[in-house]
Coordinates of C-alpha atoms and ligand atoms in Angstrom, one line a residue:
M1036 CA 32.3 -2.1 25.1
P1037 CA 30.9 0.3 22.7
P1038 CA 33.2 2.1 20.0
F1039 CA 32.6 5.2 21.9
A1040 CA 32.4 5.7 25.5
N1041 CA 29.3 7.9 25.2
D1042 CA 27.4 5.9 23.0
Q1043 CA 24.1 4.7 24.4
P1044 CA 22.1 1.6 22.8
A1045 CA 19.1 2.9 20.9
A1046 CA 16.1 3.0 23.1
P1047 CA 13.3 0.4 22.0
P1048 CA 10.3 1.8 20.3
R1049 CA 7.4 2.6 22.7
H1050 CA 4.8 0.0 22.3
L1051 CA 1.0 0.3 22.0
L1052 CA -1.1 -2.6 22.0
C1053 CA -4.5 -1.6 20.2
V1054 CA -7.6 -3.6 20.8
V1055 CA -10.8 -3.9 18.4
A1056 CA -13.5 -6.4 19.2
A1057 CA -16.6 -5.4 17.4
R1058 CA -18.0 -4.1 14.2
P1059 CA -18.4 -0.5 15.5
N1060 CA -14.6 -0.7 16.6
F1061 CA -12.8 -1.1 13.1
M1062 CA -13.9 2.3 11.6
K1063 CA -12.3 4.2 15.0
M1064 CA -9.3 2.1 14.9
A1065 CA -8.4 2.2 11.1
P1066 CA -7.7 6.1 11.2
L1067 CA -5.8 5.8 14.7
L1068 CA -3.6 3.1 13.3
A1069 CA -2.5 5.1 10.0
A1070 CA -2.0 8.1 12.1
L1071 CA 0.2 6.5 15.0
S1072 CA 2.3 4.7 12.3
R1073 CA 3.0 8.3 10.8
L1074 CA 4.6 9.5 14.2
A1075 CA 8.2 10.1 14.8
P1076 CA 9.5 8.2 16.6
A1077 CA 7.0 5.8 15.5
P1078 CA 5.7 3.6 18.2
K1079 CA 5.5 -0.3 17.8
L1080 CA 1.8 -1.2 17.2
T1081 CA 0.2 -4.5 17.9
L1082 CA -3.4 -5.0 17.0
L1083 CA -5.1 -7.3 19.1
H1084 CA -8.8 -8.5 18.1
T1085 CA -10.7 -9.9 21.2
G1086 CA -13.1 -11.9 18.7
Q1087 CA -16.3 -10.5 20.2
H1088 CA -17.5 -10.2 16.6
Y1089 CA -16.5 -13.0 14.2
D1090 CA -18.7 -13.5 11.2
A1091 CA -17.0 -12.3 8.0
V1092 CA -19.7 -9.6 7.5
M1093 CA -19.4 -8.3 10.8
N1094 CA -15.8 -8.4 11.0
S1095 CA -13.2 -9.4 8.2
D1096 CA -15.2 -7.6 5.5
F1097 CA -14.6 -4.6 7.6
F1098 CA -11.1 -5.0 7.7
T1099 CA -10.6 -5.1 3.8
A1100 CA -13.2 -2.0 3.5
L1101 CA -11.0 0.1 5.8
D1102 CA -7.5 -1.0 4.6
L1103 CA -6.8 -2.5 8.3
A1104 CA -4.2 -5.1 8.3
P1105 CA -5.3 -8.4 9.9
P1106 CA -4.8 -8.7 13.7
D1107 CA -1.6 -9.8 14.9
I1108 CA -3.5 -11.6 17.7
N1109 CA -7.1 -13.0 17.8
L1110 CA -8.5 -13.9 21.3
E1111 CA -11.5 -15.7 19.5
V1112 CA -13.7 -15.0 22.5
G1113 CA -16.9 -15.3 20.3
S1114 CA -20.5 -14.7 21.8
G1115 CA -21.9 -15.2 25.1
S1116 CA -23.6 -13.6 28.1
H1117 CA -22.4 -10.2 29.2
A1118 CA -20.6 -11.6 32.1
G1119 CA -19.4 -14.8 30.2
Q1120 CA -18.1 -12.9 27.1
T1121 CA -16.5 -10.1 29.6
A1122 CA -14.7 -12.6 31.8
D1123 CA -13.6 -14.6 28.5
V1124 CA -11.8 -11.5 27.3
M1125 CA -10.2 -10.8 30.6
R1126 CA -8.9 -14.7 30.9
R1127 CA -7.3 -14.4 27.7
F1128 CA -6.2 -10.8 27.6
D1129 CA -4.1 -10.9 30.7
P1130 CA -1.5 -13.4 29.8
V1131 CA -1.0 -11.2 26.5
L1132 CA -0.2 -8.1 28.6
E1133 CA 2.0 -10.4 30.9
R1134 CA 4.0 -11.5 27.8
L1135 CA 3.9 -8.1 25.7
R1136 CA 4.2 -5.6 28.5
P1137 CA 3.2 -2.7 26.4
D1138 CA 3.5 0.8 27.4
A1139 CA 0.1 1.7 26.9
V1140 CA -3.5 -0.1 25.8
L1141 CA -5.4 1.9 23.4
L1142 CA -9.2 1.1 23.6
V1143 CA -12.1 2.7 21.3
G1144 CA -15.9 2.7 22.0
D1145 CA -17.7 1.0 24.7
V1146 CA -18.4 -2.7 23.9
N1147 CA -17.7 -5.5 26.4
S1148 CA -14.4 -6.0 25.1
T1149 CA -13.5 -2.5 25.8
L1150 CA -14.4 -2.6 29.5
A1151 CA -12.7 -6.1 30.0
C1152 CA -9.5 -4.9 28.3
A1153 CA -9.7 -1.8 30.4
L1154 CA -9.8 -3.6 33.9
V1155 CA -7.1 -6.0 33.0
A1156 CA -4.8 -3.3 32.0
A1157 CA -5.3 -1.4 35.0
K1158 CA -4.8 -3.9 37.2
R1159 CA -1.6 -4.4 35.7
A1160 CA -0.8 -0.7 35.9
I1161 CA -0.3 -0.3 32.4
P1162 CA -2.0 3.0 31.2
V1163 CA -5.4 2.7 29.3
L1164 CA -5.7 5.2 26.3
H1165 CA -9.6 5.4 25.8
V1166 CA -11.0 6.9 22.7
E1167 CA -14.5 8.0 22.4
A1168 CA -14.5 8.9 26.0
G1169 CA -17.1 10.8 28.0
L1170 CA -20.2 9.9 26.3
R1171 CA -23.2 9.4 28.7
S1172 CA -26.7 8.4 27.9
G1173 CA -27.7 8.7 31.6
D1174 CA -29.4 5.2 31.3
R1175 CA -27.7 2.5 33.1
S1176 CA -29.9 -0.2 31.9
M1177 CA -27.6 -0.1 28.7
P1178 CA -24.8 -2.2 28.9
E1179 CA -22.6 0.2 26.9
E1180 CA -23.2 2.8 29.7
L1181 CA -21.9 0.8 32.1
N1182 CA -18.9 0.0 29.7
R1183 CA -18.3 3.7 29.4
I1184 CA -18.3 4.6 33.1
V1185 CA -15.9 2.2 34.1
T1186 CA -13.6 2.3 31.2
D1187 CA -13.2 5.9 31.7
Q1188 CA -12.6 5.9 35.3
L1189 CA -9.7 3.4 34.6
S1190 CA -8.3 5.4 31.8
A1191 CA -5.0 7.6 31.7
L1192 CA -5.7 9.6 28.7
L1193 CA -9.3 10.2 27.3
F1194 CA -10.1 11.4 23.9
V1195 CA -13.5 12.9 23.7
S1196 CA -15.6 13.7 20.6
E1197 CA -17.8 16.3 21.5
P1198 CA -18.1 19.2 24.4
A1199 CA -20.9 17.0 26.4
G1200 CA -18.3 14.4 27.0
V1201 CA -15.8 16.8 28.7
T1202 CA -18.6 18.0 31.0
N1203 CA -19.5 14.3 32.0
L1204 CA -15.9 13.5 32.7
A1205 CA -15.6 16.6 34.9
R1206 CA -18.6 15.6 36.9
E1207 CA -17.3 12.2 37.4
G1208 CA -14.0 13.8 38.9
I1209 CA -11.4 12.7 36.1
A1210 CA -8.5 15.1 36.0
A1211 CA -9.1 17.9 33.3
S1212 CA -5.3 17.2 32.2
A1213 CA -6.2 13.8 31.1
V1214 CA -9.0 14.6 29.1
H1215 CA -8.6 15.9 25.3
L1216 CA -11.5 17.1 23.0
V1217 CA -10.2 15.9 19.7
G1218 CA -13.3 15.3 17.4
N1219 CA -14.8 11.9 16.1
V1220 CA -12.5 9.4 14.6
M1221 CA -15.5 7.7 13.2
I1222 CA -15.9 10.7 10.8
D1223 CA -12.3 10.4 9.8
S1224 CA -12.9 6.9 8.4
L1225 CA -16.3 8.3 6.9
R1226 CA -14.5 11.3 5.0
R1227 CA -11.8 8.8 3.8
Q1228 CA -14.1 6.1 2.2
L1229 CA -17.1 7.8 1.3
P1230 CA -15.6 8.2 -2.1
H1231 CA -15.5 4.3 -2.1
A1232 CA -19.2 3.9 -1.1
V1233 CA -21.0 1.2 -2.8
P1234 CA -23.7 2.7 -5.4
L1235 CA -27.2 1.9 -4.1
A1236 CA -28.0 0.2 -7.4
D1237 CA -25.2 -2.3 -6.8
I1238 CA -26.5 -3.0 -3.4
L1239 CA -30.1 -3.7 -4.8
A1240 CA -28.4 -6.0 -7.6
A1241 CA -26.4 -7.8 -5.3
A1242 CA -29.5 -8.5 -3.3
G1243 CA -31.2 -9.7 -6.3
Q1244 CA -33.5 -6.9 -6.0
P1245 CA -32.4 -4.5 -8.9
A1246 CA -36.0 -2.9 -9.6
F1247 CA -36.7 -2.6 -5.6
L1248 CA -36.7 1.5 -5.8
D1249 CA -37.8 1.8 -9.4
Q1250 CA -41.2 3.4 -8.8
A1251 CA -39.7 5.3 -5.8
S1252 CA -38.4 9.0 -5.2
G1253 CA -36.5 8.0 -2.1
H1254 CA -36.1 5.6 0.5
A1255 CA -35.5 5.0 4.1
V1256 CA -32.9 3.0 6.0
L1257 CA -33.7 1.1 9.2
T1258 CA -31.0 -0.6 11.7
L1259 CA -32.0 -2.2 15.0
H1260 CA -29.9 -4.2 17.4
R1261 CA -30.1 -2.4 20.8
P1262 CA -31.3 -5.3 23.3
S1263 CA -34.0 -2.9 24.7
N1264 CA -35.6 -2.5 21.3
V1265 CA -34.9 -6.3 19.8
D1266 CA -35.0 -8.7 22.8
A1267 CA -38.7 -8.3 24.0
G1268 CA -41.3 -9.6 21.6
A1269 CA -43.8 -6.9 22.3
T1270 CA -41.4 -4.0 21.7
L1271 CA -39.9 -5.6 18.5
A1272 CA -43.5 -6.1 17.3
G1273 CA -44.5 -2.5 18.0
L1274 CA -41.6 -1.2 16.1
L1275 CA -41.8 -3.7 13.1
A1276 CA -45.7 -2.5 12.8
T1277 CA -44.8 1.0 12.7
V1278 CA -42.1 0.6 10.1
A1279 CA -44.3 -1.8 7.9
E1280 CA -46.7 1.1 8.1
L1281 CA -44.0 3.7 6.9
S1282 CA -42.9 1.2 4.0
A1283 CA -46.2 1.6 2.5
T1284 CA -45.4 5.4 1.6
L1285 CA -41.5 5.2 1.5
P1286 CA -39.5 1.9 0.7
L1287 CA -37.5 1.0 3.6
I1288 CA -34.3 -1.0 3.4
F1289 CA -33.5 -3.0 6.7
P1290 CA -30.1 -4.7 7.1
L1291 CA -30.6 -7.3 9.7
H1292 CA -28.2 -7.6 12.3
P1293 CA -27.7 -11.2 13.5
R1294 CA -28.9 -10.6 17.2
T1295 CA -32.0 -9.1 15.5
R1296 CA -32.6 -11.9 13.2
A1297 CA -32.3 -14.3 16.1
M1298 CA -35.1 -12.6 17.8
L1299 CA -37.2 -12.1 15.0
E1300 CA -37.0 -15.9 14.5
Q1301 CA -37.6 -16.6 18.5
H1302 CA -40.7 -14.5 18.8
G1303 CA -41.8 -15.6 15.2
L1304 CA -42.0 -12.0 14.0
L1305 CA -40.2 -12.6 10.4
A1306 CA -43.5 -12.4 8.7
M1307 CA -44.3 -8.9 9.7
L1308 CA -41.5 -7.9 7.5
H1309 CA -43.0 -9.6 4.3
Q1310 CA -44.0 -6.1 3.0
P1311 CA -43.9 -5.0 -0.8
G1312 CA -42.1 -2.1 0.3
L1313 CA -39.7 -3.5 2.9
L1314 CA -36.4 -5.0 1.9
L1315 CA -34.5 -7.1 4.4
L1316 CA -30.9 -7.6 3.7
P1317 CA -28.1 -9.5 5.6
P1318 CA -25.8 -7.4 7.5
L1319 CA -23.8 -5.2 5.4
G1320 CA -20.0 -4.0 5.0
Y1321 CA -19.1 -0.5 5.7
L1322 CA -19.1 0.7 2.1
E1323 CA -22.3 -0.8 1.2
M1324 CA -23.7 1.0 4.3
L1325 CA -22.3 4.1 3.4
G1326 CA -23.8 3.8 0.2
L1327 CA -27.3 3.1 1.5
M1328 CA -27.3 6.0 3.8
R1329 CA -25.6 8.9 2.1
N1330 CA -28.4 9.4 -0.3
A1331 CA -31.4 8.4 1.9
T1332 CA -34.6 10.4 2.6
L1333 CA -34.2 9.4 6.2
V1334 CA -32.7 6.8 8.7
L1335 CA -34.2 5.1 11.5
T1336 CA -31.8 3.6 14.0
D1337 CA -31.1 2.8 17.5
S1338 CA -27.3 2.5 16.7
G1339 CA -24.8 5.1 18.2
G1340 CA -22.6 5.4 15.3
V1341 CA -25.3 5.7 12.8
Q1342 CA -26.6 9.0 14.5
E1343 CA -22.9 10.4 14.0
E1344 CA -22.8 9.1 10.6
T1345 CA -26.1 10.5 9.5
T1346 CA -25.1 13.9 11.2
A1347 CA -22.1 14.1 8.9
L1348 CA -23.8 13.2 6.1
G1349 CA -26.5 15.5 6.6
V1350 CA -29.2 12.9 6.5
P1351 CA -32.3 13.3 8.7
C1352 CA -32.0 10.5 11.5
L1353 CA -34.8 9.2 14.0
T1354 CA -33.1 7.8 16.9
L1355 CA -35.6 4.8 17.9
R1356 CA -34.8 5.2 21.9
N1357 CA -35.5 7.5 24.8
N1358 CA -32.2 8.9 24.9
T1359 CA -28.7 9.3 23.4
E1360 CA -25.2 9.7 24.4
R1361 CA -24.3 11.9 21.5
P1362 CA -26.2 15.1 22.1
I1363 CA -24.5 17.0 19.7
T1364 CA -25.9 14.9 16.9
V1365 CA -29.7 16.5 18.1
E1366 CA -28.3 20.0 18.9
L1367 CA -26.2 20.6 16.1
G1368 CA -26.8 17.4 13.6
S1369 CA -29.5 16.0 11.7
N1370 CA -30.6 13.7 14.7
T1371 CA -33.9 13.5 16.5
V1372 CA -34.5 11.3 19.5
V1373 CA -37.8 10.1 18.7
G1374 CA -38.4 6.9 21.2
C1375 CA -40.4 3.8 20.0
E1376 CA -44.1 4.7 19.8
R1377 CA -45.9 4.7 16.6
G1378 CA -47.4 8.4 16.6
P1379 CA -44.4 10.4 16.9
I1380 CA -42.3 8.2 14.6
L1381 CA -44.7 8.4 11.7
A1382 CA -45.3 12.2 12.4
L1383 CA -41.8 12.9 12.2
C1384 CA -41.6 10.7 8.9
R1385 CA -44.4 12.7 7.4
A1386 CA -42.5 15.9 8.4
I1387 CA -39.4 14.7 6.6
L1388 CA -41.3 13.7 3.8
A1389 CA -43.0 17.2 3.4
G1390 CA -39.4 18.6 3.3
H1391 CA -39.0 19.4 7.0
G1392 CA -36.4 17.2 7.7
K1393 CA -33.3 18.1 9.9
T1394 CA -30.2 18.5 8.0
G1395 CA -28.0 20.0 10.4
V1396 CA -24.4 20.9 10.5
V1397 CA -21.3 19.0 11.1
P1398 CA -19.9 19.6 14.5
A1399 CA -16.6 21.4 15.1
L1400 CA -13.6 18.7 14.9
W1401 CA -15.7 16.3 13.1
D1402 CA -13.3 17.4 10.0
G1403 CA -11.6 14.0 9.4
K1404 CA -8.7 14.8 11.5
A1405 CA -9.4 13.6 14.9
A1406 CA -7.0 10.6 14.6
P1407 CA -3.9 12.5 13.9
R1408 CA -4.7 15.1 16.8
I1409 CA -5.0 12.2 19.0
A1410 CA -1.7 10.4 17.7
T1411 CA 0.0 13.9 18.4
I1412 CA -1.1 13.8 21.8
I1413 CA -0.2 10.1 22.3
G1414 CA 3.2 10.7 20.8
A1415 CA 3.8 13.3 23.1
W1416 CA 2.7 11.3 26.2
L1417 CA 4.8 8.4 25.1
G1418 CA 7.9 10.4 24.9
A1419 CA 7.3 11.4 28.4
L1420 CA 7.1 8.3 30.0
P1421 CA 10.0 7.0 32.0
A1422 CA 12.2 4.2 30.5
A1423 CA 10.4 1.6 28.4
R1424 CA 8.8 -1.6 30.3
A1425 CA 10.9 -4.7 29.6
A1426 CA 9.1 -6.8 27.2
T1427 CA 9.7 -10.4 27.3
P1428 CA 10.4 -11.6 23.7
Ligands
UD1_1595 C1 -22.4 -5.3 20.3 C2 -21.9 -4.4 21.3 C3 -22.9 -3.1 21.1 C4 -22.5 -2.6 19.4 C5 -22.8 -3.7 18.6 C6 -22.7 -3.8 17.1 C7 -21.7 -4.7 23.5 C8 -22.3 -4.9 25.1 N1 -22.5 -4.7 22.7 O1 -23.7 -5.5 20.5 O2 -22.4 -1.9 21.8 O3 -23.5 -1.5 19.0 O4 -22.0 -4.7 19.1 O5 -23.0 -4.6 16.2 O6 -20.3 -5.1 23.6 N2 -23.5 -12.6 16.4 C9 -23.2 -13.1 15.2 N3 -22.0 -12.8 14.5 C10 -21.1 -12.2 15.1 C11 -21.3 -11.4 16.5 C12 -22.7 -11.6 16.9 O7 -24.0 -14.2 14.8 O8 -20.1 -11.9 14.5 C13 -24.8 -12.8 17.1 C14 -24.7 -13.8 18.2 O9 -25.8 -14.6 18.3 C15 -24.4 -12.8 19.5 C16 -25.4 -11.8 19.0 O10 -25.0 -11.4 17.6 O11 -24.8 -13.5 20.6 C17 -24.9 -10.3 19.9 O12 -23.5 -10.1 19.6 P1 -22.7 -9.4 20.9 O13 -21.4 -9.1 20.5 O14 -23.1 -10.1 22.0 O15 -23.4 -7.9 20.8 P2 -24.2 -7.0 19.7 O16 -25.7 -7.0 19.8 O17 -23.4 -7.1 18.4

């Protein structure tokens, strides 16, 4: 019997299970966890890593750079085919949900683990909250496009980084009341960490190439990892020939994603990169990547996140794809979708070198405060939920 008849036992805190999986997830989740932990009442936050990325340079180094606490749970799924990797995450995630019974699962981005966890949570009727919802390239040959479409269909709350996402979700029949245009959490991390970016000279020194840029008045950065660009030998060789040509004019720094390195080795193409103006690096940490990009003359990439980061930095970006799911980086930002053909790529590089590069403007709501906006909406939503699920200890 409580001391006073009207005393109610305190309600347990709401419980959010927050999922990360691969390199681009970490900079999205870090500001979200910080903002959610400042809510009053604060929800219980459990961080689960699926283990899709596992090498220190693709994984734990990012936790350190972003002040992320180590995950509470790691599913250690590792690499595999799309079906195998997705299935492994599903198999290992399901018992965790059964045991923890969180009030909701918070997912970011569009990697295979995002899709897998959304499916498992939705089948258990646990609400999915999706950050970076609504982005569409219109290209269903991209694995991420399928992951985005399905995850959004299964989500209860959808947080969108640019206006096109709101239009896309409306077209796909998602209720407007579930959709929130909140801005870009990647840019929250970028703004917070930019003062800590590693100076270019330190990156070159660490690579044993302190004099690489001594005679140069600028540099380009290249990232390449999309299966459509790196898996087929002919496409990859064509791109390498183009960047090798560019590197004779503008020194080019190329951190190599493990998938790309594997493909270069498999197709016997590594020798094409032995050029005096081309510096190959291992995958870089977040603060090194910011240091490399922020003073670059131009960036060539097929990454989604890099298109956004260069727009935030005002650095001209050439996207080596035929489409983008992030159209605002082209409409307002510094991005140009150029494709993979030598002619247009080199023509645009020449224009940038002649001082005609796009620097653009930073889109509205890419102001470093997206995560607090999301946390406020989640806090209100959690507060309005019916009585908490009974978690097994
Ligand atoms: C994944 C995401 C992609 C994201 C990218 C960022 C999907 C479908 N793709 O692609 O959206 O832009 O991450 O990097 O989810 N590998 C390692 N060490 C690691 C991780 C991967 O060596 O820590 C190698 C393995 O050989 C692996 C390959 O890279 O097979 C590809 O990894 P995977 O996670 O399947 O896809 P990514 O290409 O990294």
